[in-house]
Short mmCIF file of C-alpha atoms in Angstrom, two decimals:
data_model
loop_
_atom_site.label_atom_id
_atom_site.label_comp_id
_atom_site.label_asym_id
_atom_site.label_seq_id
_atom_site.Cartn_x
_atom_site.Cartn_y
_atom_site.Cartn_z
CA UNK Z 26 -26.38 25.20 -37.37
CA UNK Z 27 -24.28 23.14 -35.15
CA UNK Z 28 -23.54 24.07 -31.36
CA UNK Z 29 -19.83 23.52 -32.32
CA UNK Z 30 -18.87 27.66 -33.12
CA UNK Z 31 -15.56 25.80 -35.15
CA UNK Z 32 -17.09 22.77 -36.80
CA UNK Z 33 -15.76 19.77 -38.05
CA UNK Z 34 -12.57 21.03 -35.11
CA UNK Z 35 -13.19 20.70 -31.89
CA UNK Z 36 -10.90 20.98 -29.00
CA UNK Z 37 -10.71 17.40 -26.76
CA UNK Z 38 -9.87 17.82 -23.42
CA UNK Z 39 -8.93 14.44 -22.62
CA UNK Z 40 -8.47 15.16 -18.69
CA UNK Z 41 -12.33 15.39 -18.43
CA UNK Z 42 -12.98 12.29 -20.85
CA UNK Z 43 -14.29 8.88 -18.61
CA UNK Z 44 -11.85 5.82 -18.86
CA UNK Z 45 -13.73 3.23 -19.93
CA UNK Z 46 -12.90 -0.99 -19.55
CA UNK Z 47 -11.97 -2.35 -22.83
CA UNK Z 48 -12.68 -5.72 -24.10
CA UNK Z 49 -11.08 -6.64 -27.63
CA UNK Z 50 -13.64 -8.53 -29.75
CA UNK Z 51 -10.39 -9.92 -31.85
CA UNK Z 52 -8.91 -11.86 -28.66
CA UNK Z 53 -12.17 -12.84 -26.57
CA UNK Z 54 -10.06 -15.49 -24.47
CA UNK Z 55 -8.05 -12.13 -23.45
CA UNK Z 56 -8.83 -10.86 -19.76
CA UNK Z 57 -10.93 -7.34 -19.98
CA UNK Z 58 -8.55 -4.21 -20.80
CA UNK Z 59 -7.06 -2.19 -21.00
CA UNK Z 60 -9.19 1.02 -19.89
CA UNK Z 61 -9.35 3.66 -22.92
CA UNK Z 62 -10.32 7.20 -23.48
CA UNK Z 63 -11.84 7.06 -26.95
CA UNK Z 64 -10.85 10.34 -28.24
CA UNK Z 65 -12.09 10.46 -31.62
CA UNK Z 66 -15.36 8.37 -31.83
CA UNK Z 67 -14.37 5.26 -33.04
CA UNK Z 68 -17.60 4.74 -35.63
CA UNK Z 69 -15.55 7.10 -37.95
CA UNK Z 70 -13.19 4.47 -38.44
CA UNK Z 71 -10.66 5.73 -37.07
CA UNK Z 72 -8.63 5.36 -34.21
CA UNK Z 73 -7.45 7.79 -31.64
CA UNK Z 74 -7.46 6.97 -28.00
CA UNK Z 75 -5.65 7.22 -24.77
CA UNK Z 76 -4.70 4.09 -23.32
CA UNK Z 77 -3.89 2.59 -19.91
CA UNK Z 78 -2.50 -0.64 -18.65
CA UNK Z 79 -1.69 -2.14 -15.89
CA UNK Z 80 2.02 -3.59 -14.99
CA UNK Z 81 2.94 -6.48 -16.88
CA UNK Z 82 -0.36 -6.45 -19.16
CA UNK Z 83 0.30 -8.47 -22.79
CA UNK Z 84 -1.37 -7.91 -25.66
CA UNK Z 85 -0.82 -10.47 -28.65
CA UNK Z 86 1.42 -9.95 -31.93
CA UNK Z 87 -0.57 -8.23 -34.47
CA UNK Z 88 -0.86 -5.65 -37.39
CA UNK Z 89 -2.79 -2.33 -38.73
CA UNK Z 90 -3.67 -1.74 -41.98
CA UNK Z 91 -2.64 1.96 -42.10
CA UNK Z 92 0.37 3.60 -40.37
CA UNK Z 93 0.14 3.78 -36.63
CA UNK Z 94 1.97 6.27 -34.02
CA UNK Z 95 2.06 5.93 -30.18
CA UNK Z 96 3.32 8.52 -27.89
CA UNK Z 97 4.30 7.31 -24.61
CA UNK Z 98 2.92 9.55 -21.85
CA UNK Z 99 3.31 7.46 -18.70
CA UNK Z 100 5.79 4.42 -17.69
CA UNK Z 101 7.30 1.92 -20.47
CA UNK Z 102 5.57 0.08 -23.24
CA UNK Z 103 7.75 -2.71 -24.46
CA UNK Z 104 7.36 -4.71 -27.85
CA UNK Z 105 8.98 -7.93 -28.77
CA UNK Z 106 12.18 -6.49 -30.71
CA UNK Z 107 12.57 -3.33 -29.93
CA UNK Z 108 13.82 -1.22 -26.93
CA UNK Z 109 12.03 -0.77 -24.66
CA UNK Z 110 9.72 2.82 -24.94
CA UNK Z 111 9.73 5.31 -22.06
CA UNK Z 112 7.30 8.55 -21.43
CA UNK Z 113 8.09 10.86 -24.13
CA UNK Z 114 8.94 8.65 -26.66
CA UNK Z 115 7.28 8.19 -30.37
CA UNK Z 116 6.56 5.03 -31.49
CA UNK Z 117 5.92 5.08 -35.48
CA UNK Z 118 4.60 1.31 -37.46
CA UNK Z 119 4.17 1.24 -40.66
CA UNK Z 120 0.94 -0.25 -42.03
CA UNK Z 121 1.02 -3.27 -42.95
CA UNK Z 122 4.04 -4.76 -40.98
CA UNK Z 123 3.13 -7.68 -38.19
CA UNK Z 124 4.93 -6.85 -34.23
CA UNK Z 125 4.47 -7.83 -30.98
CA UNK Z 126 3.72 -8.79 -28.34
CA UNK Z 127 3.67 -6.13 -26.54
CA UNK Z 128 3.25 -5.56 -22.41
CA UNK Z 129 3.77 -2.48 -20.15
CA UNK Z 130 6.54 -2.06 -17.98
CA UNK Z 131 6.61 -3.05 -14.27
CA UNK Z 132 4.57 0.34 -13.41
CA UNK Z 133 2.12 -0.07 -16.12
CA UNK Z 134 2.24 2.49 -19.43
CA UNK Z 135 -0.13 5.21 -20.77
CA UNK Z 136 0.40 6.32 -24.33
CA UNK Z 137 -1.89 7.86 -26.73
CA UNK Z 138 -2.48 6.01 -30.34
CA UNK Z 139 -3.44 7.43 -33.37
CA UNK Z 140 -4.34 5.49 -36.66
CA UNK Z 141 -3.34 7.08 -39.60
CA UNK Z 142 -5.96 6.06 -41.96
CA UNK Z 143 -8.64 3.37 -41.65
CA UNK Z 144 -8.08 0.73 -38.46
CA UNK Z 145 -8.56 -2.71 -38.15
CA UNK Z 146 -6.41 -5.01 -36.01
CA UNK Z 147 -5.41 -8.35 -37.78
CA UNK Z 148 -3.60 -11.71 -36.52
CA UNK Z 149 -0.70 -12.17 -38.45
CA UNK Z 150 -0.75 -15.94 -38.31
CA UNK Z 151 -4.61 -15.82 -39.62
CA UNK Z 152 -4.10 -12.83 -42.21
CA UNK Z 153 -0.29 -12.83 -43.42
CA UNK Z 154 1.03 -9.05 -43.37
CA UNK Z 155 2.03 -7.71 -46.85
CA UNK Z 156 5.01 -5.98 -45.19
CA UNK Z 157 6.58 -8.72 -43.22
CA UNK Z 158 6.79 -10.16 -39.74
CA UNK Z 159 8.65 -8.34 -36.94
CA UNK Z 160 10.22 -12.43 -36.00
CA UNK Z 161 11.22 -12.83 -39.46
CA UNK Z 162 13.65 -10.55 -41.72
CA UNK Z 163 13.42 -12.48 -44.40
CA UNK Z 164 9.95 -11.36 -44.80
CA UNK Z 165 10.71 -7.80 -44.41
CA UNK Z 166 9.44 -6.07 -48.19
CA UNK Z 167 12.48 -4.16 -49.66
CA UNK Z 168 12.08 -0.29 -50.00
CA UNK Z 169 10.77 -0.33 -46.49
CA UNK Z 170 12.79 1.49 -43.66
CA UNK Z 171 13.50 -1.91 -41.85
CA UNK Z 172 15.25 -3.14 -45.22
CA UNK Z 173 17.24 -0.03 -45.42
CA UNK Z 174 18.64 0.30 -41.31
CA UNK Z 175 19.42 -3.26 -42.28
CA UNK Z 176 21.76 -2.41 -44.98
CA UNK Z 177 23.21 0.54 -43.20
CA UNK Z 178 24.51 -1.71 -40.66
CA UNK Z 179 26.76 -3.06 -42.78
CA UNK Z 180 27.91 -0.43 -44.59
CA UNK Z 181 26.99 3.29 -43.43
CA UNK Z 182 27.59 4.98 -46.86
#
């Protein structure tokens, strides 16, 4: 019998969970960090953490292999692309599709990420992304929402 009285559910009180100093083994030339509060154990596969950067911290251009969602909770995360995201804003990627880079803003960003599905973290210029690149639209896989806001540009009906 587990000590858990729910289970496989289990509230996470992320207040009381350590930040820890994360090093990416994908970029090793990258300085250490961002700090993260792993909260779903990461040997399950998947991903779901709390992050925190500093002002002005980059991360390179990359992709997921399953969906990805990041909610903003503190300061402004910025990709290459896209406007800029501020606290309380939902960022939504679609497996699959290369973006980046991304940085924080001048006061540094916290958002928590979820994977939706299996992670991995790939280099689009080593492992091309079946869904296109964020720099190039002529990449960008028809049937896919970036296609379609595309289209509705030039014609809204």
């Amino acid at each position: 019998m587990s000590d858990n009285p729910i289970g496989e559910r289990r509230p996470i009180r992320i207040a009381e969970i350590e930040w820890e100093d994360f090093t990416d083994p994908d970029e090793p030339d990258r300085e250490p960090g961002p700090f993260v509060r792993w909260l779903v154990d990461p040997a399950s596969g998947n991903r779901v953490m709390h992050v925190k950067s500093w002002a002005g911290r980059n991360a390179a251009a990359h992709w997921h292999l399953s969906d990805t969602v990041y909610l903003v909770t503190k300061g402004e995360f910025i990709v290459e692309g896209e406007e800029p995201y501020q606290e309380g804003d939902l960022r939504w990627v679609r497996g699959g599709f290369a973006y980046g880079p991304e940085r924080s803003g001048p006061d540094g960003c916290e958002y928590l990420f979820f994977s939706l599905g299996p992670y991995d973290k790939l280099d689009p210029d080593e492992y091309p992304p079946p869904l296109g690149r964020w720099d190039d639209p002529s990449s960008w896989v028809d049937g896919y929402p970036q296609v379609e806001r595309a289209k509705l540009m030039d014609s809204p009906r």
